Amino acid sequence: MCKIKKWMATLADIIEITKKEYLLTIATSLFCGIILGFVFAPKRTKYTMMGSHNGNGNSSYRFRRVK
């Protein structure tokens, strides 16, 4: 904890940056957040189902009519 306090004391109070540096900082933070979100997102492959199953008859499992 003391090392962090010493390091914080060496930092400058006010830093001036240009608009270009500010925009690049925000863009970098955004893209890093998106990438980390993809990496650490839970993977649900067991119950993933593609399609709406709204009765259009395109499934391999078909019901038979009983007479």
Coordinates of C-alpha atoms in Angstrom, one line a residue:
M1 CA 0.0 0.0 0.0
C2 CA 2.9 2.4 0.7
K3 CA 4.3 1.8 -2.8
I4 CA 1.0 2.9 -4.3
K5 CA 0.9 6.0 -2.2
K6 CA 4.5 6.9 -3.2
W7 CA 3.6 6.3 -6.9
M8 CA 0.5 8.5 -6.6
A9 CA 2.6 11.3 -5.1
T10 CA 4.8 11.3 -8.2
L11 CA 1.9 11.8 -10.6
A12 CA 1.2 15.3 -12.0
D13 CA -2.0 16.9 -10.9
I14 CA -3.2 18.3 -14.2
I15 CA -2.3 16.9 -17.6
E16 CA -3.2 18.6 -20.9
I17 CA -4.1 16.3 -23.9
T18 CA -5.3 17.1 -27.3
K19 CA -8.7 16.2 -28.7
K20 CA -7.1 13.6 -30.9
E21 CA -5.4 11.9 -27.9
Y22 CA -8.7 12.1 -26.0
L23 CA -10.7 10.5 -28.8
L24 CA -8.0 7.7 -29.2
T25 CA -8.1 7.0 -25.5
I26 CA -11.9 6.6 -25.5
A27 CA -11.9 4.5 -28.7
T28 CA -9.2 2.2 -27.2
S29 CA -11.1 1.8 -24.0
L30 CA -14.3 1.0 -25.9
F31 CA -12.6 -1.6 -28.1
C32 CA -10.8 -3.2 -25.2
G33 CA -14.1 -3.5 -23.3
I34 CA -15.8 -5.1 -26.3
I35 CA -12.9 -7.6 -26.7
L36 CA -12.9 -8.5 -23.0
G37 CA -16.7 -8.9 -23.1
F38 CA -16.4 -11.5 -25.8
V39 CA -13.5 -13.3 -24.1
F40 CA -15.1 -13.5 -20.7
A41 CA -18.8 -14.0 -21.7
P42 CA -20.4 -17.2 -20.7
K43 CA -20.7 -19.8 -23.4
R44 CA -24.2 -21.4 -23.8
T45 CA -23.7 -23.9 -26.6
K46 CA -25.7 -26.7 -24.9
Y47 CA -29.1 -25.1 -25.3
T48 CA -28.5 -22.8 -28.3
M49 CA -31.1 -23.3 -31.0
M50 CA -31.2 -21.4 -34.3
G51 CA -34.5 -20.7 -36.0
S52 CA -38.0 -19.7 -34.9
H53 CA -39.9 -23.1 -35.1
N54 CA -43.1 -21.3 -36.1
G55 CA -44.6 -24.3 -37.9
N56 CA -43.4 -23.9 -41.4
G57 CA -42.6 -27.6 -41.8
N58 CA -38.8 -27.3 -42.3
S59 CA -37.8 -29.5 -39.4
S60 CA -36.6 -33.1 -39.6
Y61 CA -39.0 -34.2 -36.9
R62 CA -42.5 -34.3 -38.4
F63 CA -45.8 -35.4 -36.8
R64 CA -47.9 -38.1 -38.3
R65 CA -51.6 -37.9 -38.5
V66 CA -53.4 -40.8 -36.9
K67 CA -56.5 -41.9 -38.6

